[in-house]
Amino acid sequence: MDLRYSDSDERFRAELRAWLEDALPSLPPKPGQDNWPARRAWDTRWQQMLFEAGYAGIDWPSEVEGRGATPTEHLIFLEETERAGAPYVGVNFVGLLHAGPTLIAEGTPEQKQRHLPRILRGEEVWCQGFSEPGAGSDLAALSTKAVRDGDHYVVTGQKIWTSFAHVADHCELLVRTDPDAPKHKGITWLIMPMDAKGIEIQPLRTITGSTEFSQMFLDEVRIPVENRVGEENDGWRVAMVTFSFERGTAFVGELIRTMSLVEHVAGLAQRIPRGDGKAWDDPGLRRDLGRIAAELDALWALTRRNVTQAERGTGVPGLGGSVFKLAYSEVRARLGDLTMKLLDRAALGMEDVGGIESGIHVERWFQSMSLTIAAGTSQIQRNIVGERILGLPKEPAV
Ligand SMILES: Cc1cc2nc3c(=O)[nH]c(=O)nc-3n(C[C@H](O)[C@H](O)[C@H](O)COP(=O)(O)OP(=O)(O)OC[C@H]3O[C@@H](n4cnc5c(N)ncnc54)[C@H](O)[C@@H]3O)c2cc1C
C-alpha cells in the first residue's frame, strides 16, 4: 500500500487548482434555501461547468462520459474543491454519489447510457425513495407494492424523507414485488421517472427551516419493466450496493469539509472573549478540539487506505462504509456540541450575536444531528458493524 500521491496525481492537482481559480469567480451568488427551481438551476450549472472542463465523474468510466481516472484523483478533486471553497454537490447528491455508482455496478448497458452521461452533465437530478413511515431502520419491512401488468410495474404506496423529490427527474425506488416471500427476498429496485402520473409530493420542513425533503404518495404509478435494476425480487442485494456507496464514498466530501470546519472553529475560539481573555485560553477546549482533529485525520487516513484498496478491487466499497459513516457522523456531532458550548449564549438563536457568525454554526449543529440519522442511524450502523463485520451474535428480535 502506498499512501503518497504520485507525480501524475500532483499534476492533476495543479491543473485542477488552476481551473478552479478561473472558474469560481464567474459563479453568481447561491439562491435562498427554499427557492428550489433556482437552487436546481444553480447546482446543475456548476455540474455542467465541471463536465465541460472534464472534472465530472472523475472515477466514472469514459464510456459513460466520465473521466475514467483513479479514485485517488477523485479524492484530490474533493480536497481541492473544498480548499478553493467550490460548491458541494447540492441537488446532484443522489445521482452523483449513489444512484449513478449503483447503475455503474448493476445497471444494464441501456440504463447506463440513458442516465449516466445526463447525470454527469447536470441534466438529470435524482432522489431516493427507500424510507417509508413503517420502514426506516427496518427498511426491509417496506410495503409500497408493485404489481406486474404486462411490460409495466404498477406501484402504490408511500415514501417519506425523500430528499430533493420536488426537483428530481428520477427516483431510485424500492418496492415490494412478492408479498409472500420473506421480507428481504420480495423487494425490487426500480428507476421511477418523477413525471409519471400518480406521484404526489408534499414538502416536509426540517429543523433548519428548509424544505429539502418531502413525503411522496404513489397511486398506481406505471413504471416500465426495463427500468428495473437487477432481477425482480433481488432489490435488497442491489440496495446494499447503493448503501455501500451512500455510507462510504458519499461521505468523503463531508469529511473534508469538516476538517476545514475544525480550523474555522479554532479561529472562532481565538476571537470569542471569555473571562479576561479569549475562549481559546481554555486548555480543555483546545484538548477536545485537538482530539476531534486527530480523529478526522485518522478517518482521512482510513479513507485513503480504502480508496487504495478499491483501486485494486471491484470498485464497490463494501461494509466498511458503515464503520466510516458511524465514526464520521459521531465525531461531526461532537464538533457541533463543542461549537455550541463555545458560542455559549450566542447559540440560543440563529441570529449572529456580537459580530460573531454564530447563526451558521447553530444551523450546522442542527445539520450534524441529521448525519447520525440519514443513510441509516448510528444504532443501525453499530448493529451492522457488530453482527456483519465483527461476527457478534445477532440482536434479539422484538
Ligand atoms: C437529512 C435526512 C435525509 C434523508 N433523506 C432520505 C432520502 O432521500 N430517501 C430516503 O429514502 N430516506 C431518507 N432519509 C431517511 C433515513 O434513511 C431514515 O430516517 C433512517 O433510516 C431512520 O429511519 P426512521 O426515521 O424511520 O427511524 P426509526 O427506524 O423509526 O428509528 C427510530 C430510532 O430507533 C432506533 N432503532 C430502530 N431500530 C433499531 C435496532 N434494531 N437497534 C437499535 N436501535 C434501533 C433508531 O436508531 C432510531 O434512533 C433521510 C433522513 C434524514 C435525517
Tab-separated table of C-alpha atoms and ligand atoms in Angstrom:
chain	number	residue	atom	x	y	z
A	1	MET	CA	0.000	0.000	0.000
A	2	ASP	CA	1.320	3.437	-0.917
A	3	LEU	CA	-0.488	6.410	0.634
A	4	ARG	CA	1.666	9.048	-1.078
A	5	TYR	CA	0.404	10.963	-4.091
A	6	SER	CA	2.259	10.168	-7.317
A	7	ASP	CA	3.739	12.753	-9.724
A	8	SER	CA	0.763	12.334	-12.045
A	9	ASP	CA	-1.608	12.867	-9.067
A	10	GLU	CA	0.196	16.119	-8.303
A	11	ARG	CA	-0.045	17.230	-11.957
A	12	PHE	CA	-3.774	16.549	-11.838
A	13	ARG	CA	-3.984	18.627	-8.641
A	14	ALA	CA	-2.120	21.583	-10.169
A	15	GLU	CA	-4.317	21.629	-13.310
A	16	LEU	CA	-7.484	21.434	-11.239
A	17	ARG	CA	-6.310	24.188	-8.892
A	18	ALA	CA	-5.635	26.483	-11.854
A	19	TRP	CA	-9.047	25.724	-13.366
A	20	LEU	CA	-10.840	26.415	-10.060
A	21	GLU	CA	-9.082	29.767	-9.730
A	22	ASP	CA	-10.539	30.795	-13.099
A	23	ALA	CA	-13.969	29.192	-12.802
A	24	LEU	CA	-15.114	30.103	-9.292
A	25	PRO	CA	-15.227	33.893	-9.641
A	26	SER	CA	-17.733	33.525	-12.518
A	27	LEU	CA	-20.373	31.901	-10.262
A	28	PRO	CA	-23.358	34.085	-9.283
A	29	PRO	CA	-24.469	34.096	-5.588
A	30	LYS	CA	-26.303	30.943	-4.471
A	31	PRO	CA	-30.128	31.356	-4.330
A	32	GLY	CA	-32.014	31.190	-0.990
A	33	GLN	CA	-32.770	27.851	0.648
A	34	ASP	CA	-36.401	27.315	-0.421
A	35	ASN	CA	-36.167	28.675	-3.962
A	36	TRP	CA	-35.871	25.175	-5.381
A	37	PRO	CA	-36.086	25.836	-9.156
A	38	ALA	CA	-33.297	28.430	-8.763
A	39	ARG	CA	-31.297	26.108	-6.479
A	40	ARG	CA	-31.590	23.295	-9.009
A	41	ALA	CA	-30.510	25.616	-11.839
A	42	TRP	CA	-27.528	26.862	-9.804
A	43	ASP	CA	-26.329	23.410	-8.681
A	44	THR	CA	-26.746	21.876	-12.130
A	45	ARG	CA	-24.984	24.839	-13.791
A	46	TRP	CA	-21.927	24.147	-11.597
A	47	GLN	CA	-22.154	20.468	-12.546
A	48	GLN	CA	-22.259	21.463	-16.219
A	49	MET	CA	-19.156	23.632	-15.760
A	50	LEU	CA	-17.348	20.680	-14.177
A	51	PHE	CA	-18.449	18.444	-17.040
A	52	GLU	CA	-17.274	20.845	-19.727
A	53	ALA	CA	-13.878	21.109	-18.041
A	54	GLY	CA	-13.557	17.291	-17.713
A	55	TYR	CA	-13.991	17.208	-13.939
A	56	ALA	CA	-17.382	15.461	-13.714
A	57	GLY	CA	-17.394	11.792	-12.721
A	58	ILE	CA	-13.615	11.705	-12.213
A	59	ASP	CA	-13.643	7.967	-11.439
A	60	TRP	CA	-16.642	7.067	-13.657
A	61	PRO	CA	-15.904	5.082	-16.848
A	62	SER	CA	-15.143	7.032	-20.026
A	63	GLU	CA	-17.843	5.013	-21.929
A	64	VAL	CA	-20.451	6.974	-19.963
A	65	GLU	CA	-18.565	10.267	-20.376
A	66	GLY	CA	-16.769	10.074	-17.024
A	67	ARG	CA	-13.095	10.948	-16.803
A	68	GLY	CA	-12.096	7.299	-16.224
A	69	ALA	CA	-9.423	8.398	-13.747
A	70	THR	CA	-8.426	6.814	-10.455
A	71	PRO	CA	-10.317	7.035	-7.135
A	72	THR	CA	-7.204	8.786	-5.761
A	73	GLU	CA	-7.738	11.562	-8.300
A	74	HIS	CA	-11.298	11.732	-7.079
A	75	LEU	CA	-10.009	12.326	-3.538
A	76	ILE	CA	-7.720	15.054	-4.847
A	77	PHE	CA	-10.722	16.584	-6.566
A	78	LEU	CA	-12.599	16.659	-3.241
A	79	GLU	CA	-9.589	18.109	-1.401
A	80	GLU	CA	-9.017	20.844	-3.949
A	81	THR	CA	-12.652	21.860	-4.400
A	82	GLU	CA	-13.029	22.206	-0.622
A	83	ARG	CA	-9.741	24.126	-0.343
A	84	ALA	CA	-10.949	26.549	-3.033
A	85	GLY	CA	-14.428	26.928	-1.448
A	86	ALA	CA	-16.178	25.448	-4.516
A	87	PRO	CA	-19.867	24.400	-4.299
A	88	TYR	CA	-20.723	20.970	-2.935
A	89	VAL	CA	-22.954	18.527	-4.866
A	90	GLY	CA	-26.288	20.004	-3.648
A	91	VAL	CA	-29.319	18.604	-5.530
A	92	ASN	CA	-26.975	16.327	-7.513
A	93	PHE	CA	-26.150	14.367	-4.344
A	94	VAL	CA	-28.181	11.193	-5.008
A	95	GLY	CA	-27.399	10.951	-8.734
A	96	LEU	CA	-23.682	11.533	-8.427
A	97	LEU	CA	-22.923	9.846	-5.139
A	98	HIS	CA	-25.052	6.714	-5.013
A	99	ALA	CA	-27.680	6.214	-7.770
A	100	GLY	CA	-25.089	6.734	-10.537
A	101	PRO	CA	-22.491	4.442	-8.896
A	102	THR	CA	-25.240	1.800	-8.390
A	103	LEU	CA	-26.070	1.942	-12.119
A	104	ILE	CA	-22.363	1.636	-12.964
A	105	ALA	CA	-22.203	-1.522	-10.835
A	106	GLU	CA	-25.631	-3.046	-11.525
A	107	GLY	CA	-27.404	-1.270	-14.422
A	108	THR	CA	-27.991	-2.672	-17.916
A	109	PRO	CA	-25.924	-1.162	-20.778
A	110	GLU	CA	-29.053	0.758	-21.889
A	111	GLN	CA	-29.683	2.149	-18.380
A	112	LYS	CA	-26.058	3.274	-18.128
A	113	GLN	CA	-26.139	5.021	-21.493
A	114	ARG	CA	-29.541	6.602	-20.826
A	115	HIS	CA	-28.778	8.049	-17.390
A	116	LEU	CA	-25.091	8.312	-16.520
A	117	PRO	CA	-23.962	10.919	-19.090
A	118	ARG	CA	-27.022	13.031	-18.249
A	119	ILE	CA	-26.243	12.886	-14.515
A	120	LEU	CA	-22.676	13.996	-15.225
A	121	ARG	CA	-23.787	16.859	-17.477
A	122	GLY	CA	-26.160	18.156	-14.793
A	123	GLU	CA	-29.182	17.375	-16.981
A	124	GLU	CA	-30.704	14.756	-14.673
A	125	VAL	CA	-31.353	15.077	-10.938
A	126	TRP	CA	-32.204	12.019	-8.811
A	127	CYS	CA	-33.852	11.335	-5.475
A	128	GLN	CA	-34.017	8.273	-3.247
A	129	GLY	CA	-37.350	6.582	-2.416
A	130	PHE	CA	-36.288	3.997	0.142
A	131	SER	CA	-37.768	5.015	3.558
A	132	GLU	CA	-41.443	4.625	4.445
A	133	PRO	CA	-43.365	5.612	7.586
A	134	GLY	CA	-43.168	1.981	8.807
A	135	ALA	CA	-39.820	1.111	7.239
A	136	GLY	CA	-36.818	3.280	8.142
A	137	SER	CA	-34.225	1.406	10.177
A	138	ASP	CA	-36.114	-1.780	9.340
A	139	LEU	CA	-36.058	-0.907	5.641
A	140	ALA	CA	-36.845	-4.461	4.532
A	141	ALA	CA	-40.295	-4.038	6.126
A	142	LEU	CA	-41.290	-1.697	3.272
A	143	SER	CA	-44.789	-2.140	1.923
A	144	THR	CA	-45.033	0.049	-1.211
A	145	LYS	CA	-46.218	-2.577	-3.658
A	146	ALA	CA	-45.530	-3.094	-7.341
A	147	VAL	CA	-47.802	-5.371	-9.347
A	148	ARG	CA	-46.717	-6.568	-12.783
A	149	ASP	CA	-49.077	-5.548	-15.618
A	150	GLY	CA	-47.592	-6.597	-18.972
A	151	ASP	CA	-44.415	-4.628	-19.541
A	152	HIS	CA	-45.033	-2.280	-16.583
A	153	TYR	CA	-44.964	-2.381	-12.812
A	154	VAL	CA	-47.929	-0.595	-11.195
A	155	VAL	CA	-46.725	0.974	-7.942
A	156	THR	CA	-48.863	2.098	-4.992
A	157	GLY	CA	-47.712	3.205	-1.532
A	158	GLN	CA	-45.978	5.974	0.423
A	159	LYS	CA	-42.361	7.082	0.778
A	160	ILE	CA	-41.012	9.568	3.303
A	161	TRP	CA	-37.918	11.774	3.868
A	162	THR	CA	-37.290	11.867	0.103
A	163	SER	CA	-34.525	14.459	-0.291
A	164	PHE	CA	-34.824	16.655	-3.442
A	165	ALA	CA	-38.030	14.834	-4.616
A	166	HIS	CA	-39.552	18.105	-5.855
A	167	VAL	CA	-36.623	18.878	-8.181
A	168	ALA	CA	-35.766	15.332	-9.239
A	169	ASP	CA	-36.233	13.772	-12.676
A	170	HIS	CA	-35.786	10.188	-11.485
A	171	CYS	CA	-36.052	8.271	-8.239
A	172	GLU	CA	-34.213	5.149	-7.084
A	173	LEU	CA	-37.232	3.327	-5.702
A	174	LEU	CA	-37.554	0.174	-3.590
A	175	VAL	CA	-40.849	-1.684	-3.954
A	176	ARG	CA	-42.313	-4.981	-2.768
A	177	THR	CA	-42.890	-7.304	-5.710
A	178	ASP	CA	-43.519	-10.523	-3.753
A	179	PRO	CA	-45.623	-10.033	-0.607
A	180	ASP	CA	-45.433	-13.751	0.261
A	181	ALA	CA	-41.631	-14.064	0.242
A	182	PRO	CA	-39.518	-13.492	3.405
A	183	LYS	CA	-39.207	-9.705	3.753
A	184	HIS	CA	-35.663	-9.335	2.332
A	185	LYS	CA	-36.460	-11.543	-0.657
A	186	GLY	CA	-39.512	-9.873	-2.205
A	187	ILE	CA	-38.057	-6.414	-2.949
A	188	THR	CA	-37.177	-4.853	-6.339
A	189	TRP	CA	-35.061	-1.743	-7.201
A	190	LEU	CA	-36.734	0.450	-9.875
A	191	ILE	CA	-35.955	3.697	-11.677
A	192	MET	CA	-39.094	5.833	-11.335
A	193	PRO	CA	-39.479	8.826	-13.695
A	194	MET	CA	-40.713	11.661	-11.476
A	195	ASP	CA	-43.044	12.985	-14.215
A	196	ALA	CA	-45.074	9.733	-14.227
A	197	LYS	CA	-48.809	10.052	-13.433
A	198	GLY	CA	-49.881	9.253	-9.857
A	199	ILE	CA	-47.000	10.841	-7.888
A	200	GLU	CA	-47.956	13.425	-5.260
A	201	ILE	CA	-45.209	15.252	-3.400
A	202	GLN	CA	-45.769	17.050	-0.091
A	203	PRO	CA	-42.838	19.046	1.303
A	204	LEU	CA	-41.648	18.487	4.898
A	205	ARG	CA	-39.811	21.212	6.797
A	206	THR	CA	-36.556	20.319	8.558
A	207	ILE	CA	-35.313	21.683	11.909
A	208	THR	CA	-33.221	24.260	9.988
A	209	GLY	CA	-36.370	25.515	8.210
A	210	SER	CA	-35.523	24.010	4.822
A	211	THR	CA	-37.966	22.017	2.669
A	212	GLU	CA	-35.234	19.826	1.226
A	213	PHE	CA	-37.201	16.651	1.729
A	214	SER	CA	-40.793	15.522	1.152
A	215	GLN	CA	-43.207	12.695	1.512
A	216	MET	CA	-44.356	11.037	-1.710
A	217	PHE	CA	-47.689	9.354	-2.275
A	218	LEU	CA	-47.706	6.880	-5.157
A	219	ASP	CA	-51.043	5.916	-6.676
A	220	GLU	CA	-50.880	3.314	-9.448
A	221	VAL	CA	-47.692	4.786	-10.919
A	222	ARG	CA	-46.750	2.855	-14.084
A	223	ILE	CA	-43.032	2.124	-14.399
A	224	PRO	CA	-41.666	0.241	-17.440
A	225	VAL	CA	-40.115	-3.152	-16.619
A	226	GLU	CA	-36.976	-2.045	-18.493
A	227	ASN	CA	-36.434	0.398	-15.572
A	228	ARG	CA	-35.717	-2.460	-13.185
A	229	VAL	CA	-32.131	-2.604	-11.888
A	230	GLY	CA	-31.138	-6.202	-11.103
A	231	GLU	CA	-33.610	-9.070	-11.141
A	232	GLU	CA	-37.164	-8.970	-9.833
A	233	ASN	CA	-37.116	-9.701	-6.055
A	234	ASP	CA	-33.319	-9.164	-5.932
A	235	GLY	CA	-33.670	-5.493	-4.900
A	236	TRP	CA	-32.326	-5.967	-1.369
A	237	ARG	CA	-28.953	-7.016	-2.760
A	238	VAL	CA	-28.946	-4.005	-5.149
A	239	ALA	CA	-29.941	-1.719	-2.234
A	240	MET	CA	-26.890	-2.961	-0.299
A	241	VAL	CA	-24.728	-1.876	-3.243
A	242	THR	CA	-26.408	1.551	-3.096
A	243	PHE	CA	-25.768	1.714	0.667
A	244	SER	CA	-22.125	0.781	0.289
A	245	PHE	CA	-21.710	3.946	-1.797
A	246	GLU	CA	-24.098	6.061	0.268
A	247	ARG	CA	-22.470	5.190	3.610
A	248	GLY	CA	-18.911	5.050	2.355
A	249	THR	CA	-17.772	7.203	-0.542
A	250	ALA	CA	-20.685	9.673	-0.393
A	251	PHE	CA	-19.500	10.951	2.996
A	252	VAL	CA	-15.884	11.581	1.992
A	253	GLY	CA	-16.639	15.100	0.756
A	254	GLU	CA	-18.380	15.795	4.064
A	255	LEU	CA	-15.279	14.621	5.934
A	256	ILE	CA	-13.054	17.045	4.058
A	257	ARG	CA	-15.487	19.880	4.717
A	258	THR	CA	-15.493	19.042	8.420
A	259	MET	CA	-11.686	19.098	8.535
A	260	SER	CA	-11.878	22.711	7.306
A	261	LEU	CA	-14.627	23.419	9.826
A	262	VAL	CA	-12.300	22.460	12.711
A	263	GLU	CA	-9.879	25.192	11.574
A	264	HIS	CA	-12.773	27.595	11.449
A	265	VAL	CA	-13.957	26.722	14.974
A	266	ALA	CA	-10.383	27.155	16.278
A	267	GLY	CA	-10.364	30.620	14.683
A	268	LEU	CA	-13.686	31.397	16.312
A	269	ALA	CA	-12.338	30.378	19.754
A	270	GLN	CA	-9.430	32.783	19.260
A	271	ARG	CA	-11.887	35.667	18.753
A	272	ILE	CA	-14.615	34.932	21.327
A	273	PRO	CA	-13.989	36.808	24.621
A	274	ARG	CA	-14.121	34.649	27.753
A	275	GLY	CA	-13.273	35.999	31.213
A	276	ASP	CA	-10.257	38.305	30.863
A	277	GLY	CA	-9.042	36.647	27.683
A	278	LYS	CA	-10.361	34.502	24.833
A	279	ALA	CA	-12.160	31.154	24.764
A	280	TRP	CA	-9.004	29.685	23.192
A	281	ASP	CA	-7.150	30.159	26.515
A	282	ASP	CA	-9.101	27.194	27.946
A	283	PRO	CA	-6.847	24.098	27.712
A	284	GLY	CA	-9.902	21.806	27.956
A	285	LEU	CA	-11.389	23.298	24.789
A	286	ARG	CA	-8.069	23.055	22.940
A	287	ARG	CA	-7.692	19.425	24.038
A	288	ASP	CA	-11.237	18.490	22.879
A	289	LEU	CA	-10.790	20.255	19.539
A	290	GLY	CA	-7.367	18.646	19.060
A	291	ARG	CA	-8.873	15.237	19.712
A	292	ILE	CA	-11.583	15.820	17.109
A	293	ALA	CA	-8.961	16.999	14.591
A	294	ALA	CA	-6.899	13.847	15.281
A	295	GLU	CA	-9.944	11.584	14.810
A	296	LEU	CA	-10.765	13.296	11.495
A	297	ASP	CA	-7.146	12.822	10.390
A	298	ALA	CA	-7.436	9.134	11.257
A	299	LEU	CA	-10.650	8.878	9.216
A	300	TRP	CA	-8.910	10.577	6.301
A	301	ALA	CA	-6.085	8.031	6.511
A	302	LEU	CA	-8.696	5.230	6.625
A	303	THR	CA	-10.418	6.705	3.566
A	304	ARG	CA	-7.190	6.860	1.617
A	305	ARG	CA	-6.412	3.278	2.574
A	306	ASN	CA	-9.909	2.159	1.464
A	307	VAL	CA	-9.501	4.031	-1.813
A	308	THR	CA	-6.104	2.466	-2.436
A	309	GLN	CA	-7.666	-0.961	-1.888
A	310	ALA	CA	-10.702	-0.123	-4.066
A	311	GLU	CA	-8.368	0.867	-6.919
A	312	ARG	CA	-7.222	-2.754	-6.969
A	313	GLY	CA	-10.598	-4.391	-6.260
A	314	THR	CA	-14.192	-4.451	-7.503
A	315	GLY	CA	-14.902	-0.731	-7.119
A	316	VAL	CA	-17.854	-1.406	-4.757
A	317	PRO	CA	-16.851	-0.219	-1.256
A	318	GLY	CA	-18.498	-2.940	0.914
A	319	LEU	CA	-19.459	-2.995	4.594
A	320	GLY	CA	-16.509	-0.822	5.690
A	321	GLY	CA	-18.711	2.150	4.760
A	322	SER	CA	-20.695	1.525	7.962
A	323	VAL	CA	-17.531	1.904	10.086
A	324	PHE	CA	-16.680	5.146	8.321
A	325	LYS	CA	-20.217	6.557	8.422
A	326	LEU	CA	-20.633	5.719	12.113
A	327	ALA	CA	-17.285	7.166	13.184
A	328	TYR	CA	-17.622	10.238	10.971
A	329	SER	CA	-21.167	11.212	11.935
A	330	GLU	CA	-20.439	10.767	15.647
A	331	VAL	CA	-17.281	12.926	15.574
A	332	ARG	CA	-19.144	15.516	13.492
A	333	ALA	CA	-21.897	15.634	16.143
A	334	ARG	CA	-19.246	16.123	18.879
A	335	LEU	CA	-17.737	19.014	16.933
A	336	GLY	CA	-21.224	20.558	16.755
A	337	ASP	CA	-21.704	20.174	20.540
A	338	LEU	CA	-18.303	21.702	21.226
A	339	THR	CA	-19.084	24.664	18.975
A	340	MET	CA	-22.364	25.264	20.805
A	341	LYS	CA	-20.508	25.237	24.150
A	342	LEU	CA	-18.013	27.706	22.716
A	343	LEU	CA	-20.755	30.036	21.444
A	344	ASP	CA	-22.460	29.892	24.846
A	345	ARG	CA	-25.461	32.296	24.862
A	346	ALA	CA	-24.965	33.124	21.180
A	347	ALA	CA	-26.036	29.528	20.474
A	348	LEU	CA	-29.562	30.226	21.707
A	349	GLY	CA	-30.811	31.625	18.387
A	350	MET	CA	-29.995	31.597	14.695
A	351	GLU	CA	-29.177	35.328	14.532
A	352	ASP	CA	-25.495	36.334	14.648
A	353	VAL	CA	-24.548	37.835	18.026
A	354	GLY	CA	-21.796	40.333	18.896
A	355	GLY	CA	-20.098	40.314	15.470
A	356	ILE	CA	-19.556	36.516	15.703
A	357	GLU	CA	-21.032	34.404	12.874
A	358	SER	CA	-22.963	32.207	15.328
A	359	GLY	CA	-26.082	31.675	13.131
A	360	ILE	CA	-24.351	29.500	10.565
A	361	HIS	CA	-22.791	27.394	13.339
A	362	VAL	CA	-26.176	26.821	15.006
A	363	GLU	CA	-27.518	25.719	11.599
A	364	ARG	CA	-24.543	23.374	11.108
A	365	TRP	CA	-25.135	21.910	14.570
A	366	PHE	CA	-28.723	21.071	13.603
A	367	GLN	CA	-27.424	19.521	10.381
A	368	SER	CA	-24.851	17.469	12.286
A	369	MET	CA	-27.682	15.694	14.123
A	370	SER	CA	-29.224	14.651	10.808
A	371	LEU	CA	-25.959	12.951	9.782
A	372	THR	CA	-26.383	10.423	12.621
A	373	ILE	CA	-29.802	9.513	11.144
A	374	ALA	CA	-29.605	9.882	7.330
A	375	ALA	CA	-28.411	6.800	5.389
A	376	GLY	CA	-29.081	4.618	8.456
A	377	THR	CA	-28.844	5.711	12.100
A	378	SER	CA	-25.733	5.243	14.243
A	379	GLN	CA	-27.518	2.478	16.178
A	380	ILE	CA	-28.149	0.581	12.938
A	381	GLN	CA	-24.525	1.064	11.797
A	382	ARG	CA	-23.415	-0.357	15.179
A	383	ASN	CA	-25.606	-3.396	14.611
A	384	ILE	CA	-24.086	-3.875	11.137
A	385	VAL	CA	-20.526	-3.467	12.398
A	386	GLY	CA	-21.183	-5.791	15.363
A	387	GLU	CA	-23.025	-8.527	13.522
A	388	ARG	CA	-21.709	-8.463	9.977
A	389	ILE	CA	-18.110	-7.284	10.402
A	390	LEU	CA	-17.156	-8.442	13.916
A	391	GLY	CA	-19.354	-11.575	13.804
A	392	LEU	CA	-21.022	-10.869	17.169
A	393	PRO	CA	-24.331	-12.625	17.956
A	394	LYS	CA	-27.424	-11.087	16.340
A	395	GLU	CA	-29.546	-8.747	18.483
A	396	PRO	CA	-32.668	-10.456	19.857
A	397	ALA	CA	-35.654	-9.980	17.526
A	398	VAL	CA	-38.511	-7.974	19.099
B	1	LIG	C1	-31.446	14.620	6.411
B	1	LIG	C2	-32.088	13.308	6.043
B	1	LIG	C3	-32.269	12.987	4.725
B	1	LIG	C4	-32.872	11.788	4.371
B	1	LIG	N1	-33.051	11.538	3.033
B	1	LIG	C5	-33.669	10.382	2.672
B	1	LIG	C6	-33.923	10.129	1.286
B	1	LIG	O1	-33.589	10.939	0.404
B	1	LIG	N2	-34.548	8.997	0.954
B	1	LIG	C7	-34.931	8.066	1.879
B	1	LIG	O2	-35.442	7.028	1.485
B	1	LIG	N3	-34.729	8.283	3.216
B	1	LIG	C8	-34.109	9.415	3.624
B	1	LIG	N4	-33.893	9.673	4.967
B	1	LIG	C9	-34.462	8.738	5.955
B	1	LIG	C10	-33.451	7.949	6.760
B	1	LIG	O3	-32.849	6.942	5.988
B	1	LIG	C11	-34.222	7.375	7.975
B	1	LIG	O4	-34.642	8.475	8.769
B	1	LIG	C12	-33.374	6.459	8.817
B	1	LIG	O5	-33.088	5.251	8.129
B	1	LIG	C13	-34.072	6.108	10.159
B	1	LIG	O6	-35.358	5.623	9.953
B	1	LIG	P1	-36.601	6.253	10.740
B	1	LIG	O7	-36.544	7.736	10.611
B	1	LIG	O8	-37.833	5.550	10.271
B	1	LIG	O9	-36.346	5.923	12.282
B	1	LIG	P2	-36.732	4.593	13.039
B	1	LIG	O10	-36.348	3.425	12.213
B	1	LIG	O11	-38.155	4.690	13.489
B	1	LIG	O12	-35.774	4.660	14.299
B	1	LIG	C14	-36.069	5.405	15.488
B	1	LIG	C15	-34.938	5.155	16.494
B	1	LIG	O13	-34.901	3.753	16.879
B	1	LIG	C16	-33.593	3.234	16.649
B	1	LIG	N5	-33.671	1.838	16.227
B	1	LIG	C17	-34.536	1.327	15.313
B	1	LIG	N6	-34.287	0.008	15.137
B	1	LIG	C18	-33.225	-0.311	15.944
B	1	LIG	C19	-32.491	-1.506	16.195
B	1	LIG	N7	-32.780	-2.629	15.576
B	1	LIG	N8	-31.459	-1.453	17.085
B	1	LIG	C20	-31.133	-0.294	17.724
B	1	LIG	N9	-31.813	0.880	17.520
B	1	LIG	C21	-32.833	0.871	16.637
B	1	LIG	C22	-33.009	4.090	15.548
B	1	LIG	O14	-31.608	4.048	15.516
B	1	LIG	C23	-33.544	5.479	15.918
B	1	LIG	O15	-32.744	6.063	16.900
B	1	LIG	C24	-33.302	10.867	5.367
B	1	LIG	C25	-33.129	11.190	6.712
B	1	LIG	C26	-32.532	12.397	7.058
B	1	LIG	C27	-32.376	12.721	8.527
